[in-house]
Amino acid sequence: MTGYLYQCELALLELAQRSWDDVTVEVRMEVLDDIEFLREETVDPFELLQSKHRGDAGQLSETGKDFWRSVASWIDALTSLGRLSTGTMPLLRLVSTQVAVEGTFLHMLRPGTERRVGDALTRMEQVAKAAEPETTAKDRKRFTDLTPAQRYRLVAAIEINDGSPLMSDLDSSLARTLGIRPGEHARAILNEIKGWWYGVAVELLERKNPSRKRPSVSAQELQCRLEEVTDRFAGKNLPITESLRRLTTAEIAAYEDDLVVAQMRWVGLKDRTIATHLRDYHYARAQRSEWIRTFKITEEGLEAYERLLWDEWDHVFTKHTDDVEDDTPATDRKAIGKRVLDDTMDKVADKPARPGSVTEGWIGRGTMHSLAGRTDQAAEAEESVGWHPDYTDLCQNHHETRDQ
C-alpha cells in the first residue's frame, strides 16, 4: 500500500520540481508506466518513470524484480510507442529508495560524470543471460530477445535515481519544492495541496470511467492550485480584467431563448432590467473563463465559489417561498419570485470568488445567473437555482419545449 501512495506523492513531487522550469509539462499515471511526463499538446511521453519504495532501504539488486520488471515494462511501452528501433527515445527512469552499489550496472547508469553506458550494457547482458534467479527469468529474457542495437538503445535511455527519499521524508521535500516556508499555515497549505492531489490522482487512474475528466495534469495547474491555497491565507486578489459596457442589441438577442432570460421573464422583469442583468451575466462568464484560461483559479475553486453562492440563494428562496400554498395567486407568486431575485443579487454581490479577495458586484450577480441558466441541466435537484416559486416545473417545460 505504501508503494502505491508513494507513486502518487512522487508524481506530485516530480511535477512540482518541473514547474520551476516548464509550467506546460504534464503528468499522467498508469498509462504506459507508473508515472509519465509529456510536453504541452503532445501525445507521447518524453519520460517514463518507475517508482520503487522499500521501507528498509538497503541495496538495489542487479538480479532483483524491481529493476527487471521495470525493464519489461519499458519494453512494452517502447513497443507500443514504436520506439524500440527508431525515433526519439523517452528517458527511462527508475526511482528507488534503495542504493545502487558501486561496481554494479545500476551504479553505472546513475546520472553524472561517472555514467558508463557501454560497461553497464555488457554487465546487464551477463546478468540477463544467467540461469538464476528464476523469479526474473522471463523479464531478463525479454531483454536478451532484443537485437544488440535495441539493447544498446534501451540501456542508453535508462537512468537510475537511487537513494530517493522515503515516504516519510516526502512531505519536507515537497514543501521545499513548492516554496512553502515554515510558519503558522505551512502544514495547512501542504495538507490542502495533497488533499487536492489525491482527488486528482483518482481521476487520473479511473480510466475505465467514461466520465473521466483528466488524462493528465499540468505543472501550471499545480502552480495555480498552490497560489489559490496560499493566497487564501494571504488574501491575494484575483485580477479583474473585464471592463463593463452596455451590451449591444445583437448581444442581448443572442440570449433571448436561453433559460437565464426565461427565469427573469417568469418573475415579470422588463426588457431594460433584463438587459442590465444580462450585462452582469455576460461579463462574469468572460471573467471566469479568463481566470481559468490563465490559471488564476482552478475549476475546483470556482465550484467552491458556486456552492457558496448557491447557499446564499437557498436561504433567500426558502425564506420567501415558505408561505406559498397551492392556492397562492399567480401574481403573488411572480412578485415573490422577483423578491427572491432582488434579495439574492444583493446577498451575492459582495461574495468574492476567493476568500479575502476584493471583488466586483457583477461577478457574484453574474455567476448567480449562470447557475440559474443551467438549472434544467442540473444533475441533481439540489443543484438547481431559480427565482419563481415554481421554477422547477417551469424549467422542465422550458427544457421540453426547446427539445421539440
Coordinates of C-alpha atoms in Angstrom, one line a residue:
M1 CA 0.0 0.0 0.0
T2 CA 2.8 2.4 0.8
G3 CA 4.2 1.7 -2.6
Y4 CA 1.0 2.9 -4.3
L5 CA 0.8 6.0 -2.1
Y6 CA 4.5 6.7 -2.8
Q7 CA 3.8 6.6 -6.5
C8 CA 1.1 9.2 -6.2
E9 CA 3.1 11.5 -4.0
L10 CA 6.3 11.1 -6.1
A11 CA 4.3 12.1 -9.1
L12 CA 3.3 15.3 -7.3
L13 CA 6.9 16.0 -6.1
E14 CA 8.3 15.4 -9.6
L15 CA 5.6 17.7 -11.2
A16 CA 6.4 20.4 -8.6
Q17 CA 10.1 20.2 -9.4
R18 CA 9.4 20.6 -13.1
S19 CA 7.1 23.5 -12.6
W20 CA 10.1 25.8 -11.9
D21 CA 11.4 25.3 -15.4
D22 CA 8.4 24.5 -17.6
V23 CA 4.8 25.0 -16.5
T24 CA 3.5 23.3 -19.6
V25 CA 4.8 19.9 -18.5
E26 CA 2.0 17.4 -17.8
V27 CA 2.0 14.2 -15.7
R28 CA -0.2 11.1 -16.1
M29 CA -0.1 7.8 -14.3
E30 CA -0.5 4.1 -15.2
V31 CA -1.0 4.5 -19.0
L32 CA 2.3 3.3 -20.3
D33 CA 4.2 3.3 -17.0
D34 CA 3.9 4.2 -13.3
I35 CA 4.4 7.9 -14.0
E36 CA 4.8 9.6 -17.3
F37 CA 5.7 13.2 -18.4
L38 CA 4.5 14.9 -21.6
R39 CA 5.0 18.3 -23.2
E40 CA 2.1 20.5 -23.9
E41 CA -0.2 19.2 -26.7
T42 CA 1.9 16.1 -27.3
V43 CA 0.6 12.6 -27.4
D44 CA 3.8 10.6 -26.5
P45 CA 5.7 11.0 -23.2
F46 CA 9.2 12.2 -23.1
E47 CA 9.9 10.4 -19.9
L48 CA 8.7 7.1 -18.3
L49 CA 9.2 6.6 -14.6
Q50 CA 9.1 3.5 -12.5
S51 CA 8.8 4.2 -8.7
K52 CA 10.0 1.6 -6.2
H53 CA 9.6 2.2 -2.5
R54 CA 11.3 -0.2 0.0
G55 CA 10.8 0.8 3.7
D56 CA 14.0 -0.9 4.8
A57 CA 16.0 0.7 2.0
G58 CA 19.1 -1.5 1.6
Q59 CA 20.8 -2.2 -1.7
L60 CA 19.3 -2.2 -5.2
S61 CA 19.9 -5.6 -6.7
E62 CA 21.2 -6.4 -10.2
T63 CA 19.1 -9.5 -10.3
G64 CA 16.0 -8.2 -8.4
K65 CA 12.5 -7.8 -9.5
D66 CA 12.5 -4.0 -9.1
F67 CA 14.9 -3.5 -12.0
W68 CA 14.0 -6.3 -14.3
R69 CA 10.2 -5.8 -14.1
S70 CA 10.9 -2.2 -14.9
V71 CA 12.9 -3.2 -18.0
A72 CA 10.0 -5.5 -19.1
S73 CA 7.5 -2.6 -18.6
W74 CA 9.7 -0.2 -20.6
I75 CA 10.0 -2.8 -23.5
D76 CA 6.2 -3.0 -23.6
A77 CA 5.9 0.8 -23.6
L78 CA 8.5 1.3 -26.3
T79 CA 6.8 -1.3 -28.4
S80 CA 3.5 0.5 -28.0
L81 CA 5.2 3.8 -28.9
G82 CA 7.1 2.3 -31.8
R83 CA 10.4 3.5 -30.4
L84 CA 12.4 0.2 -29.8
S85 CA 14.4 0.7 -33.0
T86 CA 13.8 4.2 -34.3
G87 CA 12.6 7.6 -33.2
T88 CA 13.3 9.8 -30.2
M89 CA 13.6 7.7 -27.1
P90 CA 12.0 8.8 -23.9
L91 CA 14.1 8.9 -20.8
L92 CA 13.5 5.7 -18.7
R93 CA 13.9 6.5 -15.0
L94 CA 13.9 4.1 -12.1
V95 CA 13.4 6.0 -8.9
S96 CA 14.2 3.8 -5.9
T97 CA 14.6 4.3 -2.2
Q98 CA 17.3 1.6 -2.3
V99 CA 21.0 2.3 -3.1
A100 CA 22.9 1.2 -6.2
V101 CA 26.2 -0.3 -5.0
E102 CA 29.4 0.9 -6.8
G103 CA 30.6 -1.5 -9.5
T104 CA 27.1 -2.7 -10.4
F105 CA 25.5 -1.7 -13.7
L106 CA 22.9 0.1 -11.7
H107 CA 25.5 2.4 -10.3
M108 CA 27.0 2.9 -13.8
L109 CA 23.6 4.1 -15.0
R110 CA 23.2 6.9 -12.5
P111 CA 23.3 10.4 -13.9
G112 CA 26.5 12.4 -13.8
T113 CA 30.1 12.2 -15.0
E114 CA 30.7 8.6 -13.9
R115 CA 27.9 7.3 -16.0
R116 CA 29.1 4.4 -18.3
V117 CA 26.5 3.1 -20.7
G118 CA 28.8 0.7 -22.6
D119 CA 30.1 -1.0 -19.4
A120 CA 26.6 -1.1 -18.0
L121 CA 25.3 -2.8 -21.1
T122 CA 28.0 -5.5 -21.0
R123 CA 27.3 -6.3 -17.4
M124 CA 23.5 -6.2 -17.9
E125 CA 23.8 -8.8 -20.7
Q126 CA 25.9 -11.0 -18.5
V127 CA 23.3 -10.9 -15.7
A128 CA 20.4 -11.3 -18.1
K129 CA 21.8 -14.5 -19.7
A130 CA 22.5 -16.2 -16.3
A131 CA 20.3 -19.1 -15.3
E132 CA 19.4 -17.7 -11.9
P133 CA 17.3 -16.3 -10.3
E134 CA 14.1 -17.9 -11.7
T135 CA 12.0 -15.0 -10.4
T136 CA 13.2 -12.7 -13.0
A137 CA 14.0 -15.2 -15.8
K138 CA 11.1 -14.1 -18.1
D139 CA 11.8 -10.4 -17.7
R140 CA 15.5 -10.9 -18.4
K141 CA 14.7 -13.0 -21.5
R142 CA 12.6 -10.1 -22.8
F143 CA 15.8 -8.1 -22.7
T144 CA 18.1 -10.7 -24.3
D145 CA 15.5 -11.3 -27.1
L146 CA 16.1 -7.7 -28.3
T147 CA 18.6 -7.1 -31.1
P148 CA 22.0 -5.7 -30.0
A149 CA 21.1 -2.3 -31.4
Q150 CA 17.8 -2.3 -29.5
R151 CA 19.5 -3.4 -26.2
Y152 CA 22.0 -0.5 -26.5
R153 CA 19.2 1.9 -27.4
L154 CA 17.3 0.8 -24.3
V155 CA 20.2 0.9 -21.9
A156 CA 21.3 4.3 -23.1
A157 CA 17.9 5.7 -22.2
I158 CA 17.9 4.3 -18.6
E159 CA 18.7 6.5 -15.7
I160 CA 18.9 5.1 -12.1
N161 CA 17.9 7.5 -9.3
D162 CA 18.8 5.6 -6.2
G163 CA 18.6 6.7 -2.6
S164 CA 15.4 8.6 -3.1
P165 CA 13.5 9.9 -0.1
L166 CA 11.4 7.5 1.8
M167 CA 7.6 8.1 2.0
S168 CA 8.1 9.6 5.5
D169 CA 10.5 12.2 4.0
L170 CA 8.5 13.3 1.0
D171 CA 6.5 16.0 2.9
S172 CA 9.6 18.0 3.7
S173 CA 10.9 17.6 0.1
L174 CA 7.5 18.6 -1.3
A175 CA 7.2 21.7 0.9
R176 CA 10.7 22.9 -0.1
T177 CA 10.0 22.3 -3.8
L178 CA 6.6 24.1 -3.6
G179 CA 8.2 27.0 -1.8
I180 CA 6.1 26.6 1.3
R181 CA 8.0 28.3 4.1
P182 CA 7.8 27.2 7.7
G183 CA 5.2 29.1 9.5
E184 CA 1.8 29.2 11.0
H185 CA 0.0 28.0 7.9
A186 CA 2.6 25.7 6.3
R187 CA 1.1 22.4 7.4
A188 CA -2.4 23.5 6.4
I189 CA -1.2 24.6 3.0
L190 CA 0.6 21.4 2.3
N191 CA -2.3 19.3 3.5
E192 CA -4.7 21.1 1.2
I193 CA -2.3 20.6 -1.8
K194 CA -2.0 16.9 -1.0
G195 CA -5.8 16.5 -0.5
W196 CA -6.4 18.1 -3.9
W197 CA -3.7 16.0 -5.4
Y198 CA -5.2 12.7 -4.2
G199 CA -8.5 13.6 -5.7
V200 CA -6.7 14.4 -9.0
A201 CA -4.9 11.0 -8.8
V202 CA -8.1 9.1 -8.5
E203 CA -9.4 10.9 -11.7
L204 CA -6.1 10.0 -13.4
L205 CA -6.4 6.4 -12.5
E206 CA -10.1 5.9 -13.3
R207 CA -9.5 5.3 -17.0
K208 CA -12.5 2.9 -17.3
N209 CA -14.9 5.6 -16.1
P210 CA -16.5 7.2 -19.2
S211 CA -16.8 10.4 -17.3
R212 CA -13.1 10.6 -16.5
K213 CA -12.1 14.2 -17.0
R214 CA -8.3 14.1 -16.5
P215 CA -6.0 12.3 -18.9
S216 CA -3.2 14.4 -17.4
V217 CA -2.4 17.3 -15.1
S218 CA -0.1 20.2 -15.9
A219 CA 2.5 21.9 -13.8
Q220 CA 0.7 25.1 -14.5
E221 CA -2.5 23.8 -12.8
L222 CA -0.4 22.7 -9.8
Q223 CA 1.0 26.2 -9.5
C224 CA -2.5 27.7 -9.8
R225 CA -3.7 25.5 -7.1
L226 CA -0.8 26.4 -4.9
E227 CA -1.4 30.1 -5.4
E228 CA -5.1 29.6 -4.7
V229 CA -4.4 27.9 -1.4
T230 CA -1.6 30.3 -0.2
D231 CA -3.5 33.3 -1.4
R232 CA -6.5 32.3 0.7
F233 CA -4.3 32.7 3.7
A234 CA -2.7 35.9 2.4
G235 CA -5.9 37.4 0.9
K236 CA -4.4 38.0 -2.5
N237 CA -6.8 39.4 -5.0
L238 CA -8.0 37.8 -8.2
P239 CA -7.3 40.2 -11.1
I240 CA -10.4 41.9 -12.6
T241 CA -9.6 42.2 -16.3
E242 CA -13.1 42.8 -17.8
S243 CA -14.4 46.3 -18.4
L244 CA -18.2 46.6 -18.4
R245 CA -20.2 48.3 -21.1
R246 CA -23.8 48.1 -22.2
L247 CA -24.5 45.0 -24.4
T248 CA -25.4 45.6 -28.0
T249 CA -28.9 44.7 -29.2
A250 CA -27.4 41.7 -31.0
E251 CA -25.6 40.5 -27.9
I252 CA -28.8 40.7 -25.9
A253 CA -30.7 38.9 -28.6
A254 CA -28.3 36.0 -28.6
Y255 CA -29.5 35.1 -25.1
E256 CA -33.2 35.5 -25.9
D257 CA -34.0 31.8 -25.9
D258 CA -31.7 30.9 -23.1
L259 CA -33.0 29.7 -19.7
V260 CA -31.3 32.6 -17.9
V261 CA -33.7 35.0 -19.7
A262 CA -36.7 32.8 -19.2
Q263 CA -36.1 32.7 -15.5
M264 CA -36.2 36.5 -15.4
R265 CA -39.3 36.7 -17.5
W266 CA -41.2 34.3 -15.3
V267 CA -40.9 36.8 -12.4
G268 CA -42.0 39.7 -14.6
L269 CA -38.8 41.6 -15.4
K270 CA -39.0 44.1 -18.2
D271 CA -36.5 44.2 -21.1
R272 CA -34.5 47.1 -19.7
T273 CA -34.0 45.3 -16.4
I274 CA -33.2 42.0 -18.2
A275 CA -30.5 43.8 -20.2
T276 CA -28.9 45.0 -17.0
H277 CA -28.8 41.5 -15.5
L278 CA -27.5 40.1 -18.8
R279 CA -24.6 42.5 -18.7
D280 CA -23.6 41.0 -15.3
Y281 CA -24.1 37.5 -16.7
H282 CA -22.1 38.2 -19.9
Y283 CA -19.1 39.7 -18.2
A284 CA -19.0 37.4 -15.3
R285 CA -18.8 34.4 -17.7
A286 CA -16.0 36.1 -19.6
Q287 CA -14.1 36.9 -16.3
R288 CA -14.4 33.4 -15.0
S289 CA -13.2 32.0 -18.3
E290 CA -10.2 34.3 -18.3
W291 CA -9.3 33.2 -14.8
I292 CA -9.5 29.5 -15.8
R293 CA -7.6 30.1 -19.1
T294 CA -4.8 32.0 -17.4
F295 CA -4.7 29.6 -14.4
K296 CA -5.6 32.3 -11.8
I297 CA -8.2 29.9 -10.3
T298 CA -8.9 26.2 -10.7
E299 CA -12.3 24.7 -11.7
E300 CA -12.5 23.3 -8.2
G301 CA -12.0 26.8 -6.8
L302 CA -14.9 28.1 -9.0
E303 CA -17.1 25.2 -8.0
A304 CA -16.5 26.0 -4.3
Y305 CA -17.5 29.7 -5.1
E306 CA -20.7 28.5 -6.8
R307 CA -21.6 26.3 -3.8
L308 CA -21.2 29.4 -1.6
L309 CA -23.5 31.4 -3.8
W310 CA -26.0 28.6 -4.0
D311 CA -26.2 28.5 -0.2
E312 CA -26.9 32.3 -0.1
W313 CA -29.7 31.8 -2.7
D314 CA -31.1 28.8 -0.8
H315 CA -31.6 30.9 2.3
V316 CA -33.3 33.6 0.4
F317 CA -35.5 31.3 -1.6
T318 CA -36.6 29.3 1.5
K319 CA -37.4 32.5 3.4
H320 CA -39.6 34.0 0.6
T321 CA -41.4 30.8 -0.5
D322 CA -42.1 29.2 2.8
D323 CA -45.7 30.6 2.9
V324 CA -46.5 29.8 -0.7
E325 CA -49.5 27.5 -0.9
D326 CA -51.3 25.7 -3.8
D327 CA -53.9 28.4 -3.9
T328 CA -51.4 31.3 -3.9
P329 CA -52.3 33.5 -6.9
A330 CA -50.1 33.7 -9.9
T331 CA -49.5 37.4 -9.5
D332 CA -48.3 36.8 -5.9
R333 CA -46.0 34.0 -7.0
K334 CA -44.5 36.3 -9.6
A335 CA -43.9 39.0 -7.0
I336 CA -42.4 36.6 -4.6
G337 CA -40.0 35.4 -7.3
K338 CA -38.9 39.0 -8.0
R339 CA -38.1 39.4 -4.3
V340 CA -36.1 36.2 -4.4
L341 CA -34.1 37.5 -7.4
D342 CA -33.5 41.0 -6.0
D343 CA -32.5 39.8 -2.5
T344 CA -30.3 37.1 -3.9
M345 CA -28.5 39.6 -6.1
D346 CA -27.9 41.8 -3.0
K347 CA -26.6 38.9 -1.0
V348 CA -24.1 37.6 -3.5
A349 CA -22.7 40.9 -4.8
D350 CA -20.1 41.2 -2.1
K351 CA -19.0 37.5 -2.2
P352 CA -15.5 37.2 -3.7
A353 CA -14.5 34.1 -5.8
R354 CA -11.5 33.8 -3.5
P355 CA -11.9 34.4 0.3
G356 CA -10.3 37.6 1.3
S357 CA -10.1 38.9 -2.2
V358 CA -11.6 42.2 -3.5
T359 CA -14.4 41.7 -5.9
E360 CA -16.9 43.5 -8.1
G361 CA -20.6 43.1 -7.6
W362 CA -21.3 41.9 -11.1
I363 CA -19.1 38.9 -10.7
G364 CA -21.3 37.4 -7.9
R365 CA -24.5 38.5 -9.6
G366 CA -23.5 37.2 -13.0
T367 CA -22.3 33.9 -11.6
M368 CA -25.7 33.5 -9.8
H369 CA -27.4 34.0 -13.2
S370 CA -25.1 31.3 -14.7
L371 CA -26.3 28.9 -12.0
A372 CA -29.9 29.8 -12.9
G373 CA -29.1 29.4 -16.6
R374 CA -28.1 25.8 -16.3
T375 CA -30.8 24.7 -13.8
D376 CA -32.6 22.4 -16.3
Q377 CA -29.3 20.6 -16.9
A378 CA -28.5 20.1 -13.2
A379 CA -27.6 16.5 -12.4
E380 CA -29.4 16.7 -9.0
A381 CA -32.4 18.7 -7.9
E382 CA -30.5 20.2 -5.0
E383 CA -28.1 21.8 -7.5
S384 CA -30.8 23.9 -9.2
V385 CA -31.4 27.6 -8.8
G386 CA -34.4 29.7 -9.7
W387 CA -36.4 32.8 -8.8
H388 CA -40.1 31.9 -9.3
P389 CA -41.6 29.6 -6.6
D390 CA -42.5 27.1 -9.3
Y391 CA -39.2 27.4 -11.2
T392 CA -38.5 23.7 -11.3
D393 CA -41.7 22.9 -13.2
L394 CA -41.2 26.0 -15.4
C395 CA -37.7 24.9 -16.2
Q396 CA -38.8 21.4 -17.1
N397 CA -41.4 22.8 -19.5
H398 CA -38.8 25.1 -21.0
H399 CA -36.4 22.2 -21.5
E400 CA -39.0 20.0 -23.1
T401 CA -40.2 22.8 -25.4
R402 CA -36.7 23.6 -26.5
D403 CA -36.0 20.0 -27.4
Q404 CA -39.1 19.7 -29.6

